Amino acid sequence: MSRTSLRSSRTAVAAAVVVAVAACGGGDEPTGADPTTAGSLDTAGGVVTASSEVPSSSDGVGVALILKNTSNPFFVSMSDSARAEAEALGVELTVAAGTEDGDTDTQIAAIEDAVDRGDAGILITPNGDAVVPALEAAREAGLYTIALDTPPNPADAVDITFATDNRAAGVLIGEWTAATLEGAPATIAMLDLFDDQVISVDVQRDQGFLLGMGIIDEVDTSGNGEESPTGEYRGGEYEIVCHEATQGAVDGGRSAMEACLAQDPDVDVVYTINEPAAQGAFDALTAAGSAQDVIIVSVDGGCDPGLRLVSEGVIGATSQQYPGRMATLGMEAIAELAAGGDAPEVTPGLDFFDTGVSLVTDSPVDGVDSISVAEGREICWG
């Protein structure tokens, strides 16, 4: 299939954020899946470290980094790390992003642009299933494709995914919540990502939390909200009063929390898909006069707002991811392949490359491994 034939008629790509990065400097070395341990790209135990050697034939290698959006600091961190690694490796990097979570049109256009430029590879945080045909076409055209953070559906639409084990991230905050409750009844609000499409990261975090709480014993990949609304968690009784979409944003978190409070003003546990949604939920709870009585948990672990919100008591605990590591290792993998090296392999026992997760809280509980906010700040989003 020719590169020219891959470009379909489409709207202008004015919404894309595109930046070409010249190759010229040096970058930071990432830590491994265990934030205190260094390793290699051989995936032994999921522990990884970017090589300090610049591939000799990386000149002229093009890589496209295609993000969900540029409003979430998580994706800004990915971009910053990718730029630093591009300079270190002598790679020409183009960065594009959707206008918001769920914007697949802009991502599709960016994928097609990468093919037209003759890039060596694509790093993408997919906004939805609609990007899959374009990714498959890019692979057919010879581009090595890596999903970061969010695998596509199906997962084999890309060559490999570098990501947090999102189910494990959810389990950690669920276990922490159950232990913190100490058997007290739990009235739970679930603030998810979407309600109009099924995204793996959304399902895995949501249902990982429920696994950790002991509310379910297996994940239903068809979507969220299939669990029993009442029953027993690990230690006491629970009621789930709502599943509301937030779009992963502060405004979405606030409106979702307001909708949940309208159903039951006595919510005392709030699961949130990410920390911007957690901030919005807290704002709604504050306006309702009940924030001080609610446990909020989340996933991401950024220095700000995530760890700041934990230190301020807004979030009780969060599962820290390492988006900079995802981007850095993805850049290195494509550069190594272009220089004739080997393709990366998945972490043993998983169908993706695990870039690690840590529970961050200043209120640790017995039986759940965690690090403090101070420790989290030392490695946040590395």
Coordinates of C-alpha atoms in Angstrom, one line a residue:
M1 CA 0.0 0.0 0.0
S2 CA 1.5 3.4 -1.0
R3 CA 1.9 6.2 1.5
T4 CA -0.1 8.5 -0.7
S5 CA -3.1 6.2 -0.8
L6 CA -3.3 6.2 3.0
R7 CA -4.3 9.8 3.1
S8 CA -8.1 10.0 3.0
S9 CA -10.2 13.1 2.5
R10 CA -10.5 14.8 5.9
T11 CA -11.0 18.1 7.6
A12 CA -8.0 20.4 8.2
V13 CA -5.7 19.5 11.0
A14 CA -5.8 23.0 12.5
A15 CA -6.8 21.5 15.9
A16 CA -3.6 19.5 16.1
V17 CA -0.7 20.7 18.1
V18 CA 2.4 19.9 16.0
V19 CA 6.0 20.7 17.0
A20 CA 9.1 19.5 15.1
V21 CA 12.0 19.0 17.5
A22 CA 15.6 19.3 16.1
A23 CA 18.1 16.7 17.2
C24 CA 20.9 18.3 19.2
G25 CA 21.1 17.8 23.0
G26 CA 20.9 15.4 25.9
G27 CA 18.2 13.8 28.0
D28 CA 17.4 12.4 31.4
E29 CA 17.8 8.7 32.1
P30 CA 14.5 7.1 33.3
T31 CA 14.2 4.7 36.3
G32 CA 12.7 1.3 36.1
A33 CA 9.3 -0.3 36.8
D34 CA 10.4 -0.5 40.4
P35 CA 11.1 3.3 40.9
T36 CA 14.2 2.4 43.1
T37 CA 15.7 -0.1 40.7
A38 CA 17.5 0.2 37.4
G39 CA 17.6 -2.4 34.7
S40 CA 17.6 -2.8 30.9
L41 CA 15.2 -2.8 28.0
D42 CA 15.2 -6.7 28.1
T43 CA 12.0 -6.6 30.3
A44 CA 13.4 -8.8 33.0
G45 CA 10.8 -8.4 35.7
G46 CA 9.5 -5.3 33.9
V47 CA 12.5 -3.3 35.1
V48 CA 13.9 -0.9 32.5
T49 CA 16.4 1.8 31.9
A50 CA 17.0 3.8 28.7
S51 CA 20.4 3.2 27.1
S52 CA 22.9 6.1 27.3
E53 CA 24.3 5.2 23.9
V54 CA 23.0 7.0 20.8
P55 CA 22.3 4.6 17.9
S56 CA 24.8 5.4 15.2
S57 CA 22.2 5.4 12.4
S58 CA 19.5 7.5 14.1
D59 CA 20.1 10.6 11.9
G60 CA 17.0 11.3 9.9
V61 CA 14.8 8.9 12.0
G62 CA 11.4 10.5 12.4
V63 CA 9.0 9.6 15.3
A64 CA 5.5 10.9 15.9
L65 CA 4.2 11.3 19.4
I66 CA 0.4 11.5 19.3
L67 CA -1.2 12.5 22.6
K68 CA -4.8 12.5 23.9
N69 CA -4.6 16.2 24.7
T70 CA -2.3 18.9 26.0
S71 CA -4.5 20.0 28.8
N72 CA -3.7 17.2 31.2
P73 CA -0.2 17.5 32.8
F74 CA 0.2 13.7 32.4
F75 CA 0.5 14.1 28.7
V76 CA 2.6 17.3 29.0
S77 CA 5.1 15.2 31.0
M78 CA 5.1 12.6 28.2
S79 CA 5.8 15.3 25.7
D80 CA 8.6 16.8 27.7
S81 CA 10.3 13.4 28.2
A82 CA 10.0 12.5 24.5
R83 CA 11.5 15.8 23.5
A84 CA 14.5 15.3 25.8
E85 CA 15.0 11.7 24.6
A86 CA 14.7 12.8 20.9
E87 CA 17.5 15.3 21.5
A88 CA 19.6 12.7 23.2
L89 CA 19.1 10.1 20.4
G90 CA 19.3 12.4 17.4
V91 CA 15.7 11.7 16.4
E92 CA 13.3 14.1 14.6
L93 CA 10.2 14.3 16.8
T94 CA 6.8 15.6 15.8
V95 CA 4.2 16.0 18.6
A96 CA 0.5 16.1 17.9
A97 CA -2.5 16.0 20.2
G98 CA -6.3 15.8 20.2
T99 CA -8.2 18.8 21.4
E100 CA -9.7 16.8 24.2
D101 CA -10.1 13.2 25.4
G102 CA -12.1 11.3 22.8
D103 CA -10.9 13.4 19.8
T104 CA -10.0 10.6 17.4
D105 CA -10.2 12.7 14.2
T106 CA -7.2 14.8 15.0
Q107 CA -5.2 11.6 16.0
I108 CA -6.1 9.9 12.8
A109 CA -4.9 12.9 10.8
A110 CA -1.6 12.8 12.8
I111 CA -1.2 9.1 12.1
E112 CA -1.6 9.7 8.4
D113 CA 0.8 12.6 8.5
A114 CA 3.4 10.4 10.1
V115 CA 3.0 7.8 7.3
D116 CA 3.3 10.6 4.7
R117 CA 6.5 11.9 6.2
G118 CA 8.0 8.5 6.2
D119 CA 8.5 8.4 10.0
A120 CA 10.1 5.3 11.5
G121 CA 7.5 4.9 14.2
I122 CA 4.5 6.3 16.1
L123 CA 4.0 6.6 19.9
I124 CA 0.3 7.2 20.6
T125 CA -2.1 7.4 23.6
P126 CA -5.2 6.4 21.7
N127 CA -8.4 8.4 22.2
G128 CA -10.7 5.6 21.0
D129 CA -11.3 2.7 18.7
A130 CA -11.7 4.9 15.7
V131 CA -7.9 5.2 15.4
V132 CA -7.4 1.5 14.9
P133 CA -7.7 1.4 11.1
A134 CA -5.2 4.2 10.7
L135 CA -2.8 2.5 13.1
E136 CA -3.1 -0.8 11.1
A137 CA -2.5 1.1 7.9
A138 CA 0.6 2.7 9.4
R139 CA 2.0 -0.7 10.4
E140 CA 1.3 -2.0 6.9
A141 CA 3.3 1.0 5.6
G142 CA 6.3 -0.1 7.8
L143 CA 6.0 2.2 10.8
Y144 CA 6.7 0.6 14.2
T145 CA 3.7 1.6 16.4
I146 CA 3.8 1.8 20.2
A147 CA 0.8 2.6 22.4
L148 CA 1.6 4.6 25.6
D149 CA -0.6 4.3 28.7
T150 CA -3.7 3.2 26.8
P151 CA -3.7 0.1 24.6
P152 CA -6.0 0.3 21.5
N153 CA -8.9 -2.1 21.1
P154 CA -7.8 -4.6 19.9
A155 CA -4.4 -4.4 21.6
D156 CA -2.6 -6.0 18.6
A157 CA -3.5 -2.9 16.5
V158 CA -0.1 -1.7 17.6
D159 CA 3.2 -3.6 17.8
I160 CA 3.5 -3.2 21.6
T161 CA 2.1 -1.1 24.5
F162 CA 4.2 0.6 27.2
A163 CA 1.9 1.3 30.1
T164 CA 1.1 1.2 33.7
D165 CA -0.7 -2.0 34.9
N166 CA -3.9 -0.1 35.3
R167 CA -5.7 -2.9 37.0
A168 CA -2.9 -3.1 39.6
A169 CA -3.2 0.7 40.0
G170 CA -6.9 0.3 40.7
V171 CA -6.3 -2.6 43.1
L172 CA -3.9 -0.6 45.2
I173 CA -6.3 2.3 45.8
G174 CA -9.1 -0.2 46.4
E175 CA -7.1 -2.1 49.0
W176 CA -6.1 1.1 50.7
T177 CA -9.7 2.3 50.8
A178 CA -11.0 -0.9 52.3
A179 CA -8.4 -0.9 55.0
T180 CA -8.9 2.8 55.7
L181 CA -12.7 2.2 56.2
E182 CA -12.0 -0.3 58.9
G183 CA -15.3 -2.1 58.3
A184 CA -17.5 1.0 58.2
P185 CA -20.3 1.1 55.6
A186 CA -19.2 2.6 52.3
T187 CA -21.5 4.7 50.1
I188 CA -19.5 4.9 46.9
A189 CA -19.4 7.2 43.8
M190 CA -17.5 5.9 40.8
L191 CA -16.3 8.8 38.6
D192 CA -15.1 7.1 35.3
L193 CA -13.7 8.4 32.1
F194 CA -16.4 7.9 29.4
D195 CA -19.9 6.6 29.2
D196 CA -20.1 6.5 25.4
Q197 CA -17.2 4.2 24.6
V198 CA -15.2 1.4 26.3
I199 CA -11.6 2.2 26.9
S200 CA -9.3 -0.3 28.6
V201 CA -7.7 2.1 31.0
D202 CA -11.2 3.2 32.1
V203 CA -12.4 -0.4 32.7
Q204 CA -9.1 -1.6 34.3
R205 CA -8.8 1.3 36.8
D206 CA -12.5 1.2 37.7
Q207 CA -12.7 -2.5 38.1
G208 CA -9.3 -2.8 39.7
F209 CA -10.6 -0.5 42.5
L210 CA -13.6 -2.8 42.9
L211 CA -11.2 -5.9 43.0
G212 CA -9.1 -4.2 45.6
M213 CA -12.2 -3.4 47.7
G214 CA -13.3 -7.0 47.4
I215 CA -16.6 -6.0 45.7
I216 CA -15.9 -8.1 42.5
D217 CA -13.5 -11.0 41.9
E218 CA -13.0 -10.6 38.2
V219 CA -12.9 -7.9 35.5
D220 CA -15.7 -7.6 33.0
T221 CA -14.0 -6.1 29.9
S222 CA -17.3 -5.2 28.3
G223 CA -17.5 -2.0 30.4
N224 CA -18.1 -0.5 33.8
G225 CA -21.2 -0.6 36.1
E226 CA -21.9 -4.3 35.8
E227 CA -21.2 -5.0 39.5
S228 CA -23.9 -5.5 42.1
P229 CA -24.9 -2.0 43.4
T230 CA -25.0 -3.3 47.0
G231 CA -23.3 -6.0 49.0
E232 CA -20.2 -6.6 51.1
Y233 CA -16.7 -5.3 50.5
R234 CA -13.6 -6.5 52.2
G235 CA -14.6 -5.7 55.7
G236 CA -18.1 -4.2 55.6
E237 CA -21.2 -3.3 53.5
Y238 CA -21.2 -1.1 50.5
E239 CA -23.6 0.7 48.1
I240 CA -22.5 2.1 44.7
V241 CA -24.8 5.0 44.0
C242 CA -23.5 6.1 40.6
H243 CA -21.1 5.7 37.6
E244 CA -20.6 9.1 36.0
A245 CA -18.3 10.1 33.1
T246 CA -15.8 12.9 33.8
Q247 CA -13.8 13.1 30.5
G248 CA -10.8 13.1 32.8
A249 CA -11.2 16.8 33.5
V250 CA -11.8 19.1 36.5
D251 CA -15.1 20.4 35.1
G252 CA -16.2 16.9 34.3
G253 CA -15.3 15.7 37.7
R254 CA -17.3 18.4 39.4
S255 CA -20.5 17.9 37.3
A256 CA -20.2 14.1 37.7
M257 CA -19.9 14.5 41.5
E258 CA -22.9 16.9 41.5
A259 CA -24.9 14.2 39.7
C260 CA -23.9 11.6 42.2
L261 CA -24.7 13.8 45.2
A262 CA -28.2 14.4 43.7
Q263 CA -28.7 10.7 43.8
D264 CA -27.3 10.3 47.3
P265 CA -25.9 13.2 49.4
D266 CA -24.3 10.7 51.8
V267 CA -21.5 9.5 49.5
D268 CA -18.4 8.9 51.6
V269 CA -16.1 7.2 49.2
V270 CA -15.2 8.6 45.7
Y271 CA -13.2 6.6 43.1
T272 CA -11.9 8.9 40.4
I273 CA -10.3 8.0 37.0
N274 CA -7.6 10.6 37.4
E275 CA -6.5 13.6 39.6
P276 CA -8.2 16.4 37.6
A277 CA -11.5 14.5 38.0
A278 CA -10.6 14.2 41.7
Q279 CA -10.1 17.9 42.0
G280 CA -13.5 18.5 40.4
A281 CA -15.2 16.0 42.7
F282 CA -13.6 17.7 45.8
D283 CA -14.9 21.1 44.5
A284 CA -18.4 19.7 44.3
L285 CA -18.2 18.1 47.7
T286 CA -16.8 21.4 49.2
A287 CA -19.7 23.3 47.7
A288 CA -22.1 20.7 49.3
G289 CA -20.4 21.0 52.7
S290 CA -19.4 17.4 52.9
A291 CA -15.8 17.2 51.6
Q292 CA -14.3 16.6 55.1
D293 CA -16.3 13.4 55.5
V294 CA -15.3 11.8 52.2
I295 CA -12.4 9.5 51.1
I296 CA -11.2 10.3 47.6
V297 CA -8.8 8.0 45.7
S298 CA -7.3 8.4 42.3
V299 CA -4.7 7.3 39.8
D300 CA -1.8 9.2 38.1
G301 CA 0.6 10.6 40.8
G302 CA 1.8 13.7 39.1
C303 CA 3.8 16.2 41.2
D304 CA 1.0 18.8 40.6
P305 CA -1.9 18.5 41.0
G306 CA -1.7 14.9 42.1
L307 CA 0.8 14.8 45.0
R308 CA -0.1 18.3 46.0
L309 CA -3.7 17.2 46.4
V310 CA -2.6 14.2 48.5
S311 CA -0.4 16.4 50.7
E312 CA -3.4 18.8 51.2
G313 CA -5.7 16.0 52.2
V314 CA -7.9 16.3 49.1
I315 CA -7.0 12.9 47.8
G316 CA -6.3 10.2 50.4
A317 CA -4.2 8.0 48.2
T318 CA -3.2 7.8 44.5
S319 CA -1.5 5.2 42.3
Q320 CA 1.5 6.9 40.7
Q321 CA 2.3 6.2 37.1
Y322 CA 5.4 7.0 35.1
P323 CA 4.4 8.6 31.8
G324 CA 7.9 10.1 31.2
R325 CA 9.3 6.5 31.3
M326 CA 6.7 5.3 28.8
A327 CA 7.7 8.1 26.3
T328 CA 11.4 7.8 26.9
L329 CA 11.5 4.0 26.4
G330 CA 9.2 4.2 23.4
M331 CA 11.6 6.7 21.8
E332 CA 14.5 4.5 22.5
A333 CA 12.8 1.4 21.1
I334 CA 12.1 3.0 17.8
A335 CA 15.6 4.5 17.5
E336 CA 17.1 1.1 18.3
L337 CA 15.0 -0.6 15.7
A338 CA 15.9 2.0 13.1
A339 CA 19.6 1.3 13.9
G340 CA 19.1 -2.4 13.3
G341 CA 18.4 -3.5 16.9
D342 CA 15.8 -5.8 18.3
A343 CA 12.1 -5.0 19.0
P344 CA 11.1 -4.7 22.7
E345 CA 9.3 -7.5 24.4
V346 CA 6.3 -7.5 26.7
T347 CA 6.8 -8.0 30.5
P348 CA 6.7 -11.7 31.4
G349 CA 3.1 -12.7 32.3
L350 CA 1.5 -9.6 30.7
D351 CA 0.5 -8.6 27.2
F352 CA 2.2 -5.2 27.5
F353 CA 5.5 -3.7 28.8
D354 CA 4.8 -2.7 32.4
T355 CA 6.4 0.7 33.3
G356 CA 5.5 0.4 37.0
V357 CA 3.1 1.8 39.6
S358 CA 3.4 2.9 43.3
L359 CA 0.7 3.8 45.8
V360 CA 1.3 7.2 47.3
T361 CA -0.2 8.3 50.6
D362 CA 0.7 9.9 53.8
S363 CA -1.8 7.7 55.6
P364 CA -0.3 4.2 55.1
V365 CA -2.2 1.1 56.1
D366 CA -1.1 -2.4 57.1
G367 CA -0.8 -4.9 54.3
V368 CA -0.7 -2.4 51.4
D369 CA 2.7 -1.3 50.1
S370 CA 3.0 2.5 49.7
I371 CA 5.4 5.4 49.5
S372 CA 5.0 8.8 51.1
V373 CA 4.3 12.0 49.2
A374 CA 7.9 13.1 49.8
E375 CA 9.1 9.9 48.2
G376 CA 6.6 10.2 45.4
R377 CA 7.9 13.7 44.6
E378 CA 11.4 12.4 44.1
I379 CA 10.2 10.2 41.2
C380 CA 6.9 11.7 40.1
W381 CA 6.2 11.0 36.4
G382 CA 9.8 10.1 35.7

